[in-house]
XYZ file of N, CA and C in Angstrom:
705
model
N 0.811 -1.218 0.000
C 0.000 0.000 0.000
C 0.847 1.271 0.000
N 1.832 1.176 0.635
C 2.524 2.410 0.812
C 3.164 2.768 -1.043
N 3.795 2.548 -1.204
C 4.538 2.357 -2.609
C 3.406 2.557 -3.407
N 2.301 2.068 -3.502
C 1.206 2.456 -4.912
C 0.679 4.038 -3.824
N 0.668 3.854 -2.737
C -0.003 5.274 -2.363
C 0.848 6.385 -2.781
N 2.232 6.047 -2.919
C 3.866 7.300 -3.544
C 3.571 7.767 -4.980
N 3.030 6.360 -5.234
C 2.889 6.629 -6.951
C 1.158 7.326 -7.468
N 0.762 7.766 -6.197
C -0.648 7.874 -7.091
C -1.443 6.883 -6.990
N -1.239 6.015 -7.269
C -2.559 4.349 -7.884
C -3.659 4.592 -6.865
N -3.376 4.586 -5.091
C -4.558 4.425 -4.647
C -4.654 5.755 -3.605
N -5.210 6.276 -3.504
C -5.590 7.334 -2.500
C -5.603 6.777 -0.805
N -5.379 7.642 0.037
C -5.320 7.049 1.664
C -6.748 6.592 2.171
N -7.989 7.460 1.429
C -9.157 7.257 1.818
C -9.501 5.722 1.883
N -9.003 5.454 0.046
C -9.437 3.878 -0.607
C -8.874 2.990 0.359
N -7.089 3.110 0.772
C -6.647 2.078 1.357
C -7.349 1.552 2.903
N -7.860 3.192 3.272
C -8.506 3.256 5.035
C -8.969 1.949 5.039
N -9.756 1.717 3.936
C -10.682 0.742 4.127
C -10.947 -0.773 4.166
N -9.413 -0.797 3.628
C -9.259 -2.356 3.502
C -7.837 -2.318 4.777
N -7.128 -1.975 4.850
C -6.108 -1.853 5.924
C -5.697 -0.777 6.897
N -5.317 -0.754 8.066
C -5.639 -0.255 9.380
C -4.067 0.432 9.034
N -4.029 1.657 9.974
C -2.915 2.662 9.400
C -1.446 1.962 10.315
N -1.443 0.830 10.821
C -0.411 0.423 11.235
C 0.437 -0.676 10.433
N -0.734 -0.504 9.222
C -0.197 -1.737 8.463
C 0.141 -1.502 6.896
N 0.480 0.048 7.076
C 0.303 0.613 5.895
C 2.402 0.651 5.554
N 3.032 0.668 6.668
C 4.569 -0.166 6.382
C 4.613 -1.135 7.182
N 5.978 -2.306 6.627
C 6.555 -3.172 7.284
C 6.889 -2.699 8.321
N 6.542 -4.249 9.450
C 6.938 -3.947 10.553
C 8.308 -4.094 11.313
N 8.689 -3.604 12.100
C 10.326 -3.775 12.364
C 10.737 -5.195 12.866
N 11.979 -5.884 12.403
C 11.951 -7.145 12.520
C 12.609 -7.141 14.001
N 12.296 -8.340 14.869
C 13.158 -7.892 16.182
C 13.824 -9.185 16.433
N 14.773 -9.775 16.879
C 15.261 -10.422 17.292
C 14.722 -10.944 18.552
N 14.769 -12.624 18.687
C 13.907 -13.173 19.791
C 15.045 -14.515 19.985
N 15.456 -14.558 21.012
C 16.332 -15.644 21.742
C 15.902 -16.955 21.427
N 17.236 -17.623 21.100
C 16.010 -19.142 20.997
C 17.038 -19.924 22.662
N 16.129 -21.057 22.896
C 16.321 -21.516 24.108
C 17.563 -21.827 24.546
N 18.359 -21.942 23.565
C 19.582 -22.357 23.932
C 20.806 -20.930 24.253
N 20.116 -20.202 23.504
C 20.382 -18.771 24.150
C 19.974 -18.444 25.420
N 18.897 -18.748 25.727
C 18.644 -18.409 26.992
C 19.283 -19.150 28.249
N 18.753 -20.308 28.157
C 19.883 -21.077 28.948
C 21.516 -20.893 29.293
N 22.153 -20.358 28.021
C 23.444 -19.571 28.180
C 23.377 -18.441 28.720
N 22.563 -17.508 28.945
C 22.250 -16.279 29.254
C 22.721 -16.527 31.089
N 21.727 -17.305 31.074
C 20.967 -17.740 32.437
C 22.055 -18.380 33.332
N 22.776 -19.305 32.248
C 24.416 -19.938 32.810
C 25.344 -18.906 33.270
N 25.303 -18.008 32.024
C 26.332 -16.710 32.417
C 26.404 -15.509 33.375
N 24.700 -15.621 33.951
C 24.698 -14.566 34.936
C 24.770 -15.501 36.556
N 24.694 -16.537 36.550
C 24.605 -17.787 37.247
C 25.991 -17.749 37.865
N 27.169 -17.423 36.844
C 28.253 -17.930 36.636
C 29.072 -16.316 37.510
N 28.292 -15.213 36.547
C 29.295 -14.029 37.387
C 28.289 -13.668 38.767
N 27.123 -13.683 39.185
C 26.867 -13.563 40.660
C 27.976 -14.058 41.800
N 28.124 -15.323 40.816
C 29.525 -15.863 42.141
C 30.888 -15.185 42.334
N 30.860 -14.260 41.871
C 31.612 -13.710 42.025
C 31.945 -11.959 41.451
N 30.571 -11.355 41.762
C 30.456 -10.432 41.747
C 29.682 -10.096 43.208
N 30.347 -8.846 43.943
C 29.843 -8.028 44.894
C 28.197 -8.088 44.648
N 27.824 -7.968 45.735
C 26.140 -7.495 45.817
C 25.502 -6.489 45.245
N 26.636 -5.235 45.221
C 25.517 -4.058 44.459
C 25.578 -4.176 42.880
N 26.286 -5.517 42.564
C 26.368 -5.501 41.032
C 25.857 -6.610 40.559
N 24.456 -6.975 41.592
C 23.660 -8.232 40.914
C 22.563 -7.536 40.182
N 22.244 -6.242 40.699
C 20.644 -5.826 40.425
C 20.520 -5.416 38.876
N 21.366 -5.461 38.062
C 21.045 -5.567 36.313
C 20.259 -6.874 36.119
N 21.979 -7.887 36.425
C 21.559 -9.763 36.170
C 20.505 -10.010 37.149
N 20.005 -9.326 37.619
C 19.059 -10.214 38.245
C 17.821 -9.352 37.200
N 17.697 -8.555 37.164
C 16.253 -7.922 36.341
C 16.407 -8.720 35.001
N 17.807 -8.932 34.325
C 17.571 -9.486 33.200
C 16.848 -10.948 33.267
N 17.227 -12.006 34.767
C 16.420 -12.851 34.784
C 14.972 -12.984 35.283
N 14.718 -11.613 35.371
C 13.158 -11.743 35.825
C 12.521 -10.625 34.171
N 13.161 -10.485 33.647
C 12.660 -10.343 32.328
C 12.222 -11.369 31.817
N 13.389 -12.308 31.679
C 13.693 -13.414 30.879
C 12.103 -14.456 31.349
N 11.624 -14.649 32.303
C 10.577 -15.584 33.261
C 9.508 -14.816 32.837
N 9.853 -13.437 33.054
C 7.962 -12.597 33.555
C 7.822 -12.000 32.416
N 8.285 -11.279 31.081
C 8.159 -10.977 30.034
C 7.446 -9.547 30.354
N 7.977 -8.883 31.499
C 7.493 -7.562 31.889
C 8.268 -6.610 31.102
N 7.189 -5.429 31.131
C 8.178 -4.390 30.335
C 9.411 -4.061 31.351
N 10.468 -3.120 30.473
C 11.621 -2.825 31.418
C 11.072 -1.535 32.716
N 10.405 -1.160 32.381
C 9.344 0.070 33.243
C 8.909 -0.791 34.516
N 8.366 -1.886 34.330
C 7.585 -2.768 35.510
C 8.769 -3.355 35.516
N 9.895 -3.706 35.358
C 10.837 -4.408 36.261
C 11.796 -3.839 37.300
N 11.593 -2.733 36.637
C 12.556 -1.248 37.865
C 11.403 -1.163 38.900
N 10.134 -1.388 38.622
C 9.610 -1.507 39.663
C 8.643 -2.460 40.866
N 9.288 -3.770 40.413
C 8.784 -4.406 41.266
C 9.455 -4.983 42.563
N 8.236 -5.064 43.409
C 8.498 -5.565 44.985
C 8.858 -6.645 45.818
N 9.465 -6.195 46.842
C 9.370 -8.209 47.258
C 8.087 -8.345 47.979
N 7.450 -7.349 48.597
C 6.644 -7.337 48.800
C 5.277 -8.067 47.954
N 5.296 -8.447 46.310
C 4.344 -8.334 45.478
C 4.423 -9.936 45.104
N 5.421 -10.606 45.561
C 5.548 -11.497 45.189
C 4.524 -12.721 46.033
N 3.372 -13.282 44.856
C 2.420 -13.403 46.271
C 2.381 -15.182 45.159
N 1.060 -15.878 45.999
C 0.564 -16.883 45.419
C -0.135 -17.012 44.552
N -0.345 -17.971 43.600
C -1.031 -18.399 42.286
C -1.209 -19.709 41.836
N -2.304 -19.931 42.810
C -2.395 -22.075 42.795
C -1.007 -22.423 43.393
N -0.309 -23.037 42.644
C 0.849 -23.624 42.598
C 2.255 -23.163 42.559
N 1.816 -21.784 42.151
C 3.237 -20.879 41.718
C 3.114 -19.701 42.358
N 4.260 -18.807 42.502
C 4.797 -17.645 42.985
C 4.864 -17.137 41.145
N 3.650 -15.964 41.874
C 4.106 -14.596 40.359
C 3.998 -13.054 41.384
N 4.423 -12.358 40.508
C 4.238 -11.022 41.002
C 2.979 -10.385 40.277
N 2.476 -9.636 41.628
C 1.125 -8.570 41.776
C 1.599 -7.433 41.615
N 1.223 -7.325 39.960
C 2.042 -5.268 39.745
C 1.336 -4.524 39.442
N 0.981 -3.697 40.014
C 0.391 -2.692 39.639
C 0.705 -0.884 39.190
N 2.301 -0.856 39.295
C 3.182 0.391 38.698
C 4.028 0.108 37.936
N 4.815 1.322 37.046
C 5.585 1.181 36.443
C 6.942 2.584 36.352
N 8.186 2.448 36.485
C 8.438 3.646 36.033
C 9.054 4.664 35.233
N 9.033 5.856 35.874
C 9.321 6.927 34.608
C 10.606 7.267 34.742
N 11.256 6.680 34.014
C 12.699 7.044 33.979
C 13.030 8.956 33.438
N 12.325 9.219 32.494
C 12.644 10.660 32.534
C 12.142 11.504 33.646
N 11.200 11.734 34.596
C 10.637 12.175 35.933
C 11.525 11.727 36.839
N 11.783 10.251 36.513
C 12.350 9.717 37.760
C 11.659 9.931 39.273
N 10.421 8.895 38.528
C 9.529 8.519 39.768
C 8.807 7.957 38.808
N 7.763 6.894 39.814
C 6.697 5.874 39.710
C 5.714 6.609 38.504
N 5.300 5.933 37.602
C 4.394 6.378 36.695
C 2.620 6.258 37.545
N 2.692 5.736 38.654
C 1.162 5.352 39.197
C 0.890 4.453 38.592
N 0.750 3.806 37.840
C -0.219 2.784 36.613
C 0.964 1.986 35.896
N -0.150 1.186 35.428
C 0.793 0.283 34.635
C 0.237 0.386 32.971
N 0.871 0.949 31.944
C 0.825 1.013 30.252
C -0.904 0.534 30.371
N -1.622 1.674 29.608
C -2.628 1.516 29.333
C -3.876 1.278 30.363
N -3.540 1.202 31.441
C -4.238 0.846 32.727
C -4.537 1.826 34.111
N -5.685 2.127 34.343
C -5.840 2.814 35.386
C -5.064 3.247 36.879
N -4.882 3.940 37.020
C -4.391 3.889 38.033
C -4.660 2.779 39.699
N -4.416 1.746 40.347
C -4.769 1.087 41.144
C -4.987 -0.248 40.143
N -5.485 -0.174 38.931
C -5.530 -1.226 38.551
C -4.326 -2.395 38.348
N -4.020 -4.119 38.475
C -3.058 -4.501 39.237
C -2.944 -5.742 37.906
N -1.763 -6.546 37.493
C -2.498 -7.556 37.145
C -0.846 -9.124 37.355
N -1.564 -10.230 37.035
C -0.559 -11.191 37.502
C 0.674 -11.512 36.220
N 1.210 -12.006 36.999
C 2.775 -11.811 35.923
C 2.636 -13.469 35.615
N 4.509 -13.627 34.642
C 3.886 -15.307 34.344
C 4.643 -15.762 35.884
N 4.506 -17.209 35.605
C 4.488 -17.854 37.007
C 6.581 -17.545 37.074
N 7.005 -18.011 38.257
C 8.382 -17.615 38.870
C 8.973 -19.297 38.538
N 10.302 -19.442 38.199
C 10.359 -20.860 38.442
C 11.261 -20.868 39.752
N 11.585 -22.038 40.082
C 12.241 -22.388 41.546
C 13.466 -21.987 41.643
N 14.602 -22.261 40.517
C 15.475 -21.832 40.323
C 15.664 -20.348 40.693
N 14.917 -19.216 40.214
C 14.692 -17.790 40.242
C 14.242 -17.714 41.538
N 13.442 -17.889 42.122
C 13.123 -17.887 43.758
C 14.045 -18.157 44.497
N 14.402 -18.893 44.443
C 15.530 -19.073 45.524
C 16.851 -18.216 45.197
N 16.740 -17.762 44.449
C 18.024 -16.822 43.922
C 17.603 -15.615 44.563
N 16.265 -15.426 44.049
C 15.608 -14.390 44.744
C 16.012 -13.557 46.274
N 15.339 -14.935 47.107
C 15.664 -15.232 48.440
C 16.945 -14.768 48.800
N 17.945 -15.208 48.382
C 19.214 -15.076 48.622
C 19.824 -13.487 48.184
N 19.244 -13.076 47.417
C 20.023 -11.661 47.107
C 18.615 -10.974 47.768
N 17.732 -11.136 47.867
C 16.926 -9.942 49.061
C 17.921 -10.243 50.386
N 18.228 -11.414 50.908
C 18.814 -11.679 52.381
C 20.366 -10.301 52.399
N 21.240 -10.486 51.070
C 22.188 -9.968 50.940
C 22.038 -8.876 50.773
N 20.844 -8.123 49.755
C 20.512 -6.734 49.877
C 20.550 -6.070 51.102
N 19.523 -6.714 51.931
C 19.175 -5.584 53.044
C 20.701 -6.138 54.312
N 21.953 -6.800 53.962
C 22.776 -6.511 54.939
C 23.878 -5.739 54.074
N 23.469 -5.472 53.031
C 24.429 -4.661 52.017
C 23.753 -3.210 52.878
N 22.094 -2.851 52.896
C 21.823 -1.519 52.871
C 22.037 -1.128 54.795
N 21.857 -2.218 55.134
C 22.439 -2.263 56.632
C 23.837 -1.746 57.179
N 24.540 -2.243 56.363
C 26.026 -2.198 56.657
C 26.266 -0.396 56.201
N 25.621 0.038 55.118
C 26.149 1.179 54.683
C 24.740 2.504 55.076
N 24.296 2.152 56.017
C 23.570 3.115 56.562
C 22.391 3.324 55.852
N 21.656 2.594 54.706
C 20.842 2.825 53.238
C 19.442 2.181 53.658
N 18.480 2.727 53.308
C 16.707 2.241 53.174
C 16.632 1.888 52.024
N 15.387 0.947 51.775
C 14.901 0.378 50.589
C 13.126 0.854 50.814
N 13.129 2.000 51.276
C 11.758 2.511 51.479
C 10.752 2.140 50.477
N 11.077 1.877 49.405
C 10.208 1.492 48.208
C 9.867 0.357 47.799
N 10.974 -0.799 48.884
C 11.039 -1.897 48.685
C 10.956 -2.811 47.470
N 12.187 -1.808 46.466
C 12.388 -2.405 45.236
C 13.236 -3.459 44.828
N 12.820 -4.691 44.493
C 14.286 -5.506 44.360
C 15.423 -4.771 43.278
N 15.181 -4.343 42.476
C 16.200 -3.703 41.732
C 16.352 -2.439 42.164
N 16.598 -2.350 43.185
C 17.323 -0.974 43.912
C 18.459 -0.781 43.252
N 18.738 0.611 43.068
C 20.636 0.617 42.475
C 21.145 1.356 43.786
N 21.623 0.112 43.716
C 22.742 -0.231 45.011
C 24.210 0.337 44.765
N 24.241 0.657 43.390
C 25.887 0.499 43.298
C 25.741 2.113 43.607
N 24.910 2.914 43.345
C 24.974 4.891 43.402
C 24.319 4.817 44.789
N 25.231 5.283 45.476
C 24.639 5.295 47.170
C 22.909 6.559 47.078
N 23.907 7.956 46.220
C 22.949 8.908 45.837
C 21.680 8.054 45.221
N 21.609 7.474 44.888
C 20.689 7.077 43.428
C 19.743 6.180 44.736
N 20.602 5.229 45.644
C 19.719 4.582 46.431
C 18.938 5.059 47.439
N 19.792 6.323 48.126
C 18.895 6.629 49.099
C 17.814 7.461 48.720
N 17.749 7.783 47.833
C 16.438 8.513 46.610
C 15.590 7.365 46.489
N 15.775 6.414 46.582
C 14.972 5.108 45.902
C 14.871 4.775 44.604
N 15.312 5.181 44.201
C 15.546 4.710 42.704
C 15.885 3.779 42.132
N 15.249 2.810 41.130
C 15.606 1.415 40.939
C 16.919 1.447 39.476
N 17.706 0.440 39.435
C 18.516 0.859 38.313
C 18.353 1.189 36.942
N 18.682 1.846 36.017
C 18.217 2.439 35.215
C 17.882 1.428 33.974
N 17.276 1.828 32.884
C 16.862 0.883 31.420
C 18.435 1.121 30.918
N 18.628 1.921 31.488
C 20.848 1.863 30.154
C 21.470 0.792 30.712
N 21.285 0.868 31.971
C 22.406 -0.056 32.792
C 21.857 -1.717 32.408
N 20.744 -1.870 32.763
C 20.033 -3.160 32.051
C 20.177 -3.791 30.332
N 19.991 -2.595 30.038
C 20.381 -3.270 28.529
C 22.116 -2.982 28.547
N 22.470 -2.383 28.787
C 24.332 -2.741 28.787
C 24.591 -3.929 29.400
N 24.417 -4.526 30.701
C 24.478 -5.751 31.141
C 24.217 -6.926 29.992
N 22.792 -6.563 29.366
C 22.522 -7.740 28.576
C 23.076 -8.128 27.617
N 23.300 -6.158 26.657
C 24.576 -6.491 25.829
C 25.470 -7.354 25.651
N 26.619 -6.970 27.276
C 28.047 -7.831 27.266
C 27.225 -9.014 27.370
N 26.606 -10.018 28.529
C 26.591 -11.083 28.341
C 26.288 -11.919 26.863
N 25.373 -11.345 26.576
C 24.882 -11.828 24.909
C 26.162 -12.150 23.866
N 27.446 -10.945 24.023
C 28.411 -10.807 23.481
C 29.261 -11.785 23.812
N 29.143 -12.322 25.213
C 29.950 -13.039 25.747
C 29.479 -14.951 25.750
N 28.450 -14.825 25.539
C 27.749 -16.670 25.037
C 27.523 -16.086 23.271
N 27.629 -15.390 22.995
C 27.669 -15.473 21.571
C 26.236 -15.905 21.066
N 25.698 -14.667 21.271
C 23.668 -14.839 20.767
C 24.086 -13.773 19.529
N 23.353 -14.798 18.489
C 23.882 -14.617 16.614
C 22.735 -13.432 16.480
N 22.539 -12.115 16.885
C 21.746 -11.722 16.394
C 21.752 -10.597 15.162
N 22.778 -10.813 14.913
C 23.312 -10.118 13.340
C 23.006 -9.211 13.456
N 22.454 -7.985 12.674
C 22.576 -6.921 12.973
C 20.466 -6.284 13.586
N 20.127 -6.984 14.269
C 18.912 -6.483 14.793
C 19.902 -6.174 15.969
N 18.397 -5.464 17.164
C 19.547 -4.734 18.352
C 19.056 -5.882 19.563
N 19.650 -5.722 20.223
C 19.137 -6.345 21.669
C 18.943 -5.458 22.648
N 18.059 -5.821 23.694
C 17.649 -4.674 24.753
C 16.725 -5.752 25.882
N 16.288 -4.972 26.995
C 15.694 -5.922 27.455
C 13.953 -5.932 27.277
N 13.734 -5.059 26.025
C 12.746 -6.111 25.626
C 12.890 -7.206 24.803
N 13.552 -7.512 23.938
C 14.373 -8.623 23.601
C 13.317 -9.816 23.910
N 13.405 -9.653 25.484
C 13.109 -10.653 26.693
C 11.772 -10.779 26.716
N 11.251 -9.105 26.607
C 9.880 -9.453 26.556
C 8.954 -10.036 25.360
N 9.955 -9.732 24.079
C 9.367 -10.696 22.756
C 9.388 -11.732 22.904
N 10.390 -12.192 23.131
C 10.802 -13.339 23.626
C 9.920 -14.527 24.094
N 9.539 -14.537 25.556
C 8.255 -14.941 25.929
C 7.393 -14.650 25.424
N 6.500 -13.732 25.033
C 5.724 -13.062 24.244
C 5.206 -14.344 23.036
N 6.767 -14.522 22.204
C 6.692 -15.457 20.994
C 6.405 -16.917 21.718
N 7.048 -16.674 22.493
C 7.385 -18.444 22.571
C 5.872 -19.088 23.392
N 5.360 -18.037 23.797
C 3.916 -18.221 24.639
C 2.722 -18.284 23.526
N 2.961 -17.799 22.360
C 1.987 -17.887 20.995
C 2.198 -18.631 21.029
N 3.472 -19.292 20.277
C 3.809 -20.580 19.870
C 3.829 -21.622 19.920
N 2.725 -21.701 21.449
C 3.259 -22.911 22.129
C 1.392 -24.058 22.123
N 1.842 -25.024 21.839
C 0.358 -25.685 21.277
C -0.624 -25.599 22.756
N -1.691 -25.319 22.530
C -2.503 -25.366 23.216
C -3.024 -23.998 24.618
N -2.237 -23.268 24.097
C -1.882 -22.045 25.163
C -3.653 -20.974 25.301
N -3.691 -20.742 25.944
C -4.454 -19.861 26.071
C -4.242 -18.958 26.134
N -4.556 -17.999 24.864
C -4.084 -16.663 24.484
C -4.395 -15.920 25.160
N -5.956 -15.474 25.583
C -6.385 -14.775 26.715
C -6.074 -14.740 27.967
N -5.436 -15.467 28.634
C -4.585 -15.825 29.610
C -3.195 -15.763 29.443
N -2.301 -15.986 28.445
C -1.367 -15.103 27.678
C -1.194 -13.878 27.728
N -1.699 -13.264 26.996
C -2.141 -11.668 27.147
C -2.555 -10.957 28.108
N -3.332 -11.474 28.715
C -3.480 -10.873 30.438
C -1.968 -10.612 31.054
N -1.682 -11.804 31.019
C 0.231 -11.835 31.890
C 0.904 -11.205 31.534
N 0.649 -10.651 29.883
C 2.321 -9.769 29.619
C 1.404 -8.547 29.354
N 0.075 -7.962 30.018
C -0.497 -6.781 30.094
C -0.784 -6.554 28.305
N -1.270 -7.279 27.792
C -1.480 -6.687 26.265
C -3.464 -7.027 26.332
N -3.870 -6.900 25.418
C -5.311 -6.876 24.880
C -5.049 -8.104 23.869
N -5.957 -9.062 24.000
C -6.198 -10.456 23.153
C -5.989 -9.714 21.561
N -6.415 -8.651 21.342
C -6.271 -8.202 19.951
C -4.491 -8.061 19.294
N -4.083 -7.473 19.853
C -2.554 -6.854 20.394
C -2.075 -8.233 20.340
N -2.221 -9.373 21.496
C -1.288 -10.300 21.291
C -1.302 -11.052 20.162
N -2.366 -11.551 19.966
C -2.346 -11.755 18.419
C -2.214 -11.372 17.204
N -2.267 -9.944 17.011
C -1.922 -9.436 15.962
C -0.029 -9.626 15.909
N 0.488 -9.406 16.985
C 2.177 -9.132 17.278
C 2.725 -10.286 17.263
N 1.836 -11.603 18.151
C 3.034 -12.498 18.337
C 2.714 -13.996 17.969
């Protein structure tokens, strides 16, 4: 449509009508991890926690709760330990904010959603929980030891800017996608020249949750906050 609309052939009115104005160019191609990427991902941040200081888990750790919950990078700066509640069988998180990195503060709401309105993430696996566990235990004798509150009770507090923490501020979307960068660079994820970031993570799941036989889309889409229309049209 676009190309006969350059040349004249069809007018914008004619095309309105048979196609919706988002579909009037190609869409941008994105790069999506395949499992064996992830698993390396997952090895490699596995691999430097052991031996990285405490205030330099809170990237690798958001990248692995990307990687599970397929949250935007906005809702991963801001979620709680507090939020982390029950679901039948599984531990997901109850989110209901997101935030504004240019304000630098809480957006109130979560993309497209009322304010107060809340909704469930995908489920946590065991592996990630207990990792969990262990760097909340180490957080709060990290913020102990150096005189610091987690008033906001964010797991991705940035710990490493004392300034940045006692503000409450969770670590930034640069610092997260630079983390993901090097590791990616470092297990060697082929993604030629598309970009990586940590939504990446959220296509990611996103795809692999279409894809998967028997899934319930509407229940799909609820979890990664999209509209049944939206997930299906995208993924």
């Amino acid at each position: 449509p676009t190309t006969l609309r350059k040349r004249g052939i069809l007018p914008i009115k004619a095309i309105s009508k048979f196609f919706r104005r988002d579909e009037f160019k190609a869409k941008t191609e994105k790069y999506i991890f395949s499992s064996a990427e992830i698993e390396a991902i997952k090895d490699e941040i596995e691999r430097e926690l052991q031996v990285t200081r405490i205030n330099g888990w809170s990237s690798r750790i958001a990248i692995l709760l990307a990687l599970e919950t397929g949250c935007r990078p906005q809702e991963i700066q801001m979620l709680k330990w507090s939020q982390i509640v029950n679901d039948g069988n599984y531990k997901v998180f109850r989110i209901n904010d997101s935030w504004n990195g240019k304000e630098k503060q809480p957006n109130g709401h979560l993309k497209s959603r009322v304010p107060g309105d809340f909704r469930l993430t995908l489920p946590l696996s065991e592996p990630l929980l207990q990792l969990l566990k262990v760097f909340q235990h180490r957080q709060k004798d990290f913020l102990w030891e150096h005189d610091l509150s987690n008033y906001n009770d964010l797991i991705v507090l940035n710990i490493t800017d004392y300034n940045s923490c006692s503000l409450g501020y969770p670590i930034s979307q640069r610092s997260m996608n630079e983390m993901l960068k090097k590791i990616c660079e470092k297990v060697g994820v082929e993604n030629g020249n598309l970009g990586v970031s940590m939504y990446t993570c959220r296509h990611t799941c996103a795809t692999k949750l279409g894809n998967t036989p028997g899934m319930s889309y509407p229940w799909a889409a609820s979890r990664l906050g999209h509209s049944v229309k939206t997930f299906m049209r995208t993924y």
